[in-house]
Coordinates of C-alpha atoms and ligand atoms in Angstrom, one line a residue:
X5 CA 122.4 88.2 115.9
X6 CA 121.7 90.6 113.0
X7 CA 124.1 93.5 113.0
X8 CA 123.9 96.7 111.0
X9 CA 127.3 98.3 111.1
X10 CA 127.7 102.0 110.3
X11 CA 125.3 101.8 107.3
X12 CA 124.7 104.8 105.1
X13 CA 122.8 104.9 101.8
X14 CA 123.0 107.6 99.2
X15 CA 120.8 107.9 96.1
X16 CA 121.0 110.6 93.4
X17 CA 118.8 112.8 95.5
X18 CA 121.2 112.7 98.5
X19 CA 121.8 110.6 101.7
X20 CA 118.7 108.7 102.9
X21 CA 120.5 106.8 105.7
X22 CA 123.4 108.1 107.7
X23 CA 125.6 106.0 110.0
X24 CA 123.0 103.5 111.2
X25 CA 124.1 101.0 113.8
X26 CA 121.8 98.4 115.3
X27 CA 121.9 94.9 116.7
X28 CA 119.0 92.6 116.7
X29 CA 118.9 89.4 118.8
X30 CA 115.8 87.4 119.6
X31 CA 113.8 90.4 120.5
X32 CA 111.2 92.6 119.0
X33 CA 112.2 96.1 117.8
X34 CA 109.8 98.8 116.6
X35 CA 111.2 101.1 114.0
X36 CA 109.2 104.3 114.0
X37 CA 109.6 107.1 111.5
X38 CA 107.3 109.5 109.6
X39 CA 106.9 109.3 105.8
X40 CA 110.3 109.2 104.0
X41 CA 112.3 108.7 107.2
X42 CA 114.2 105.8 105.6
X43 CA 112.5 102.8 107.2
X44 CA 112.0 100.9 103.9
X45 CA 115.5 101.5 102.6
X46 CA 116.9 100.3 105.9
X47 CA 114.8 97.1 105.9
X48 CA 115.7 96.5 102.3
X49 CA 119.4 96.7 103.2
X50 CA 118.9 94.5 106.2
X51 CA 117.1 91.9 104.0
X52 CA 120.1 91.9 101.6
X53 CA 117.9 93.3 98.7
X54 CA 119.7 96.6 98.5
X55 CA 123.4 97.4 99.0
X56 CA 124.5 100.1 101.4
X57 CA 126.7 102.8 100.0
X58 CA 128.8 102.5 103.2
X59 CA 128.9 100.0 106.1
X60 CA 127.5 96.5 106.1
X61 CA 125.0 94.1 107.6
X62 CA 126.2 90.8 109.0
X63 CA 124.6 87.8 110.7
X64 CA 126.0 84.7 112.4
X65 CA 123.3 82.7 110.9
X66 CA 124.5 82.5 107.3
X67 CA 123.5 84.3 104.1
X68 CA 121.3 87.3 104.7
X69 CA 118.7 86.5 102.1
X70 CA 118.1 83.1 103.5
X71 CA 117.9 84.0 107.2
X72 CA 115.8 87.1 106.9
X73 CA 112.1 87.0 106.1
X74 CA 111.2 90.4 104.7
X75 CA 107.6 91.5 104.3
X76 CA 107.6 94.5 102.0
X77 CA 105.2 97.4 102.4
X78 CA 103.4 96.3 99.2
X79 CA 104.3 92.8 98.2
X80 CA 104.0 92.2 94.4
X81 CA 102.8 88.9 92.9
X82 CA 101.3 88.1 89.5
X83 CA 97.6 89.1 90.1
X84 CA 96.2 86.1 88.2
X85 CA 98.0 83.4 90.2
X86 CA 96.3 81.8 93.2
X87 CA 97.7 81.7 96.7
X88 CA 98.3 77.9 96.1
X89 CA 100.2 78.5 92.8
X90 CA 102.6 80.9 94.5
X91 CA 103.0 78.8 97.7
X92 CA 103.8 75.8 95.5
X93 CA 106.9 77.4 94.0
X94 CA 108.7 77.2 97.3
X95 CA 106.9 74.3 99.0
X96 CA 105.0 76.7 101.3
X97 CA 101.6 74.9 101.0
X98 CA 101.8 73.5 104.6
X99 CA 102.2 77.1 105.9
X100 CA 99.0 78.6 104.4
X101 CA 96.8 77.7 107.4
X102 CA 99.3 79.2 109.7
X103 CA 99.1 82.6 107.9
X104 CA 95.3 82.2 107.7
X105 CA 94.9 82.3 103.9
X106 CA 92.4 80.8 101.5
X107 CA 94.5 78.8 99.1
X108 CA 92.1 79.2 96.2
X109 CA 92.0 83.0 96.1
X110 CA 93.7 84.8 93.3
X111 CA 96.2 87.5 94.2
X112 CA 94.0 90.2 92.6
X113 CA 91.3 89.4 95.1
X114 CA 93.6 89.5 98.2
X115 CA 93.7 92.5 100.5
X116 CA 97.0 94.2 101.2
X117 CA 97.1 92.4 104.6
X118 CA 96.6 89.0 102.9
X119 CA 99.4 89.8 100.4
X120 CA 101.6 90.5 103.3
X121 CA 100.7 87.2 104.9
X122 CA 101.4 85.4 101.6
X123 CA 104.8 87.0 101.5
X124 CA 105.3 85.7 105.0
X125 CA 104.1 82.2 104.1
X126 CA 106.7 81.9 101.2
X127 CA 109.5 82.7 103.6
X128 CA 108.6 80.1 106.2
X129 CA 110.0 77.0 104.4
X130 CA 113.4 78.6 104.9
X131 CA 113.1 78.7 108.7
X132 CA 114.1 82.4 108.9
X133 CA 115.8 83.6 112.0
X134 CA 114.6 87.2 111.6
X135 CA 111.3 88.7 110.5
X136 CA 111.2 92.2 109.1
X137 CA 107.7 93.7 108.5
X138 CA 107.6 96.9 106.6
X139 CA 104.5 98.9 107.7
X140 CA 102.3 97.1 110.1
X141 CA 98.9 97.6 108.5
X142 CA 95.9 97.8 110.8
X143 CA 94.4 94.6 109.3
X144 CA 97.3 92.5 110.4
X145 CA 98.0 93.8 113.9
X146 CA 96.2 90.9 115.6
X147 CA 97.7 88.3 113.3
X148 CA 101.3 89.5 113.7
X149 CA 100.9 89.9 117.4
X150 CA 99.9 86.2 117.6
X151 CA 102.5 85.2 115.1
X152 CA 105.5 86.9 116.7
X153 CA 104.6 85.7 120.2
X154 CA 105.4 82.2 118.9
X155 CA 108.2 83.2 116.5
X156 CA 111.6 82.1 117.9
X157 CA 113.8 84.8 116.4
X158 CA 114.3 88.5 116.0
X159 CA 111.5 90.7 114.8
X160 CA 111.4 94.3 113.4
X161 CA 108.1 96.0 112.9
X162 CA 108.3 99.3 111.0
X163 CA 105.5 101.9 111.2
X164 CA 104.9 105.6 110.8
X165 CA 103.7 106.1 114.4
X166 CA 104.2 104.6 117.8
X167 CA 101.1 102.4 117.8
X168 CA 103.2 99.3 117.3
X169 CA 105.5 99.9 120.2
X170 CA 103.2 97.9 122.5
X171 CA 104.1 94.8 120.5
X172 CA 107.9 95.3 121.0
X173 CA 110.4 95.6 123.8
X174 CA 112.7 98.0 122.1
X175 CA 112.1 101.1 120.0
X176 CA 114.2 102.9 117.4
X177 CA 113.2 106.2 115.9
X178 CA 114.4 107.2 112.4
X179 CA 114.3 110.8 111.3
X180 CA 115.7 111.9 108.0
X181 CA 117.8 108.8 107.8
X182 CA 119.4 109.1 111.3
X183 CA 118.6 107.4 114.6
X184 CA 117.1 110.0 117.0
X185 CA 116.0 107.5 119.7
X186 CA 117.0 104.0 120.6
X187 CA 116.0 102.3 123.8
X188 CA 113.1 100.9 125.8
X189 CA 109.5 102.0 125.5
X190 CA 109.7 103.8 128.9
X191 CA 112.0 106.5 127.5
X192 CA 109.0 107.7 125.4
X193 CA 106.6 107.9 128.3
X194 CA 106.3 111.5 129.4
X195 CA 104.1 113.7 131.6
X196 CA 103.5 117.4 131.5
X197 CA 103.6 119.3 134.8
X198 CA 101.4 122.4 134.5
X199 CA 101.6 125.3 136.9
X200 CA 100.7 129.0 137.0
X201 CA 104.3 130.0 137.8
X202 CA 106.9 131.3 135.4
X203 CA 109.2 128.3 135.2
X204 CA 111.0 129.0 132.0
X205 CA 114.4 129.6 133.7
X206 CA 113.9 127.0 136.4
X207 CA 114.4 123.9 134.3
X208 CA 116.9 124.8 131.6
X209 CA 117.6 121.2 130.6
X210 CA 113.9 120.3 130.2
X211 CA 111.3 121.3 127.5
X212 CA 109.3 124.2 129.0
X213 CA 106.6 126.3 127.4
X214 CA 104.8 129.3 128.7
X215 CA 101.3 130.3 127.5
X216 CA 100.5 133.6 129.2
X217 CA 100.8 132.7 132.9
X218 CA 100.6 129.0 132.5
X219 CA 103.9 127.1 132.4
X220 CA 104.3 123.5 131.2
X221 CA 107.4 121.3 131.7
X222 CA 107.8 118.0 129.9
X223 CA 109.5 115.4 132.0
X224 CA 110.0 111.6 131.6
X225 CA 107.6 109.5 133.7
X226 CA 110.4 107.8 135.5
X227 CA 111.8 111.2 136.7
X228 CA 110.5 113.5 139.4
X229 CA 112.8 116.4 139.4
X230 CA 110.1 119.0 138.6
X231 CA 107.5 117.7 141.0
X232 CA 110.0 117.4 143.8
X233 CA 111.3 121.0 143.3
X234 CA 107.7 122.4 143.1
X235 CA 106.7 120.3 146.2
X236 CA 109.6 121.7 148.2
X237 CA 108.3 125.3 147.5
X238 CA 104.7 124.4 148.0
X239 CA 103.9 125.4 144.4
X240 CA 100.6 124.0 143.1
X241 CA 100.7 122.0 139.8
X242 CA 98.8 119.4 137.9
X243 CA 100.3 116.4 136.1
X244 CA 99.0 115.4 132.7
X245 CA 100.0 112.2 130.9
X246 CA 101.3 112.6 127.4
X247 CA 100.6 110.2 124.5
X248 CA 103.7 108.4 123.2
X249 CA 103.0 109.7 119.7
X250 CA 103.1 113.3 120.9
X251 CA 106.5 112.6 122.4
X252 CA 107.7 111.0 119.2
X253 CA 106.5 113.9 117.0
X254 CA 107.7 116.7 119.3
X255 CA 111.2 115.4 120.2
X256 CA 112.3 112.7 117.7
X257 CA 110.4 112.8 114.4
Ligands
LIG29 N1 115.4 103.7 94.7 C1 115.4 105.0 95.2 N2 116.0 106.0 94.5 C2 116.0 107.2 95.0 N3 115.5 107.6 96.2 C3 114.9 106.6 97.0 C4 114.8 105.3 96.5 N4 114.2 104.6 97.5 C5 113.9 105.4 98.4 N5 114.3 106.7 98.1 C6 114.2 107.9 99.0 O1 114.7 107.5 100.3 C7 114.0 108.2 101.3 C8 113.5 107.3 102.3 O2 112.5 106.4 101.7 P1 111.8 105.2 102.5 O3 110.9 104.6 101.5 O4 112.9 104.4 103.1 O5 111.0 106.0 103.6 P2 110.0 105.3 104.7 O6 110.4 105.8 106.0 O7 109.9 103.9 104.5 O8 108.7 106.1 104.3 P3 107.2 105.5 104.1 O9 106.6 105.4 105.5 O10 106.5 106.6 103.3 O11 107.3 104.3 103.4 C9 112.9 109.0 100.6 O12 113.2 110.3 100.4 C10 112.8 108.3 99.2 O13 112.3 109.1 98.2

């Protein structure tokens, strides 16, 4: 288990993380948040690279930096070294095929996705129990989805939108350094029920908009309060599925 206990982080500019609690077992967690939400700072703290101002990160598996493989948003290596040179420092040569890298390429000729895979390769000799990937770039989606399906540990994938949630069982949304959503993917699946009735006052606990005569209510897919109520009264309506990203941006970002 990797546990983040009441972690806050303050820089000169102010608080960037506020009272974060999370527990990661052998599961896959998507951390979603727009630009500057605090994803990188949180992953840095979880990897033991940066100290929290308050709270702590603990693991049953030993020292943080040895049990967590952290793939930064932009891994930095000496541009003139080759993949083989870098892998050699930590006896990672046997892992280069696994991360699908050409050992003779120089860092300066690697794409960002390849640099991330090199960063992964040099963590593998330490048999990490947790893998934290900061920003799932498009180039690596297929690679990481194959890799994590075989990885016997906990995984966090961070991204600025909800595209990565289909690779994970759990989702956490960060907004201005606070957790605004934590749970399964189903909690982000919504529909809009559209009708030509004035329904603003009918569903005070739900998100309702009126545009002229057209009323729209947002309701989670696994609930049917609105449809049941309208059915009872014989009110006509249509149901429109909402993209997960729209739900994220409207309610949690
Ligand atoms: N070393 C630092 N000193 C001061 N402020 C920092 C430092 N590192 C990060 N921040 C601030 O913390 C906030 C969160 O940054 P962070 O990089 O964690 O966001 P993010 O969610 O990863 O965003 P992005 O998707 O753009 O990478 C930002 O306002 C950033 O400017």
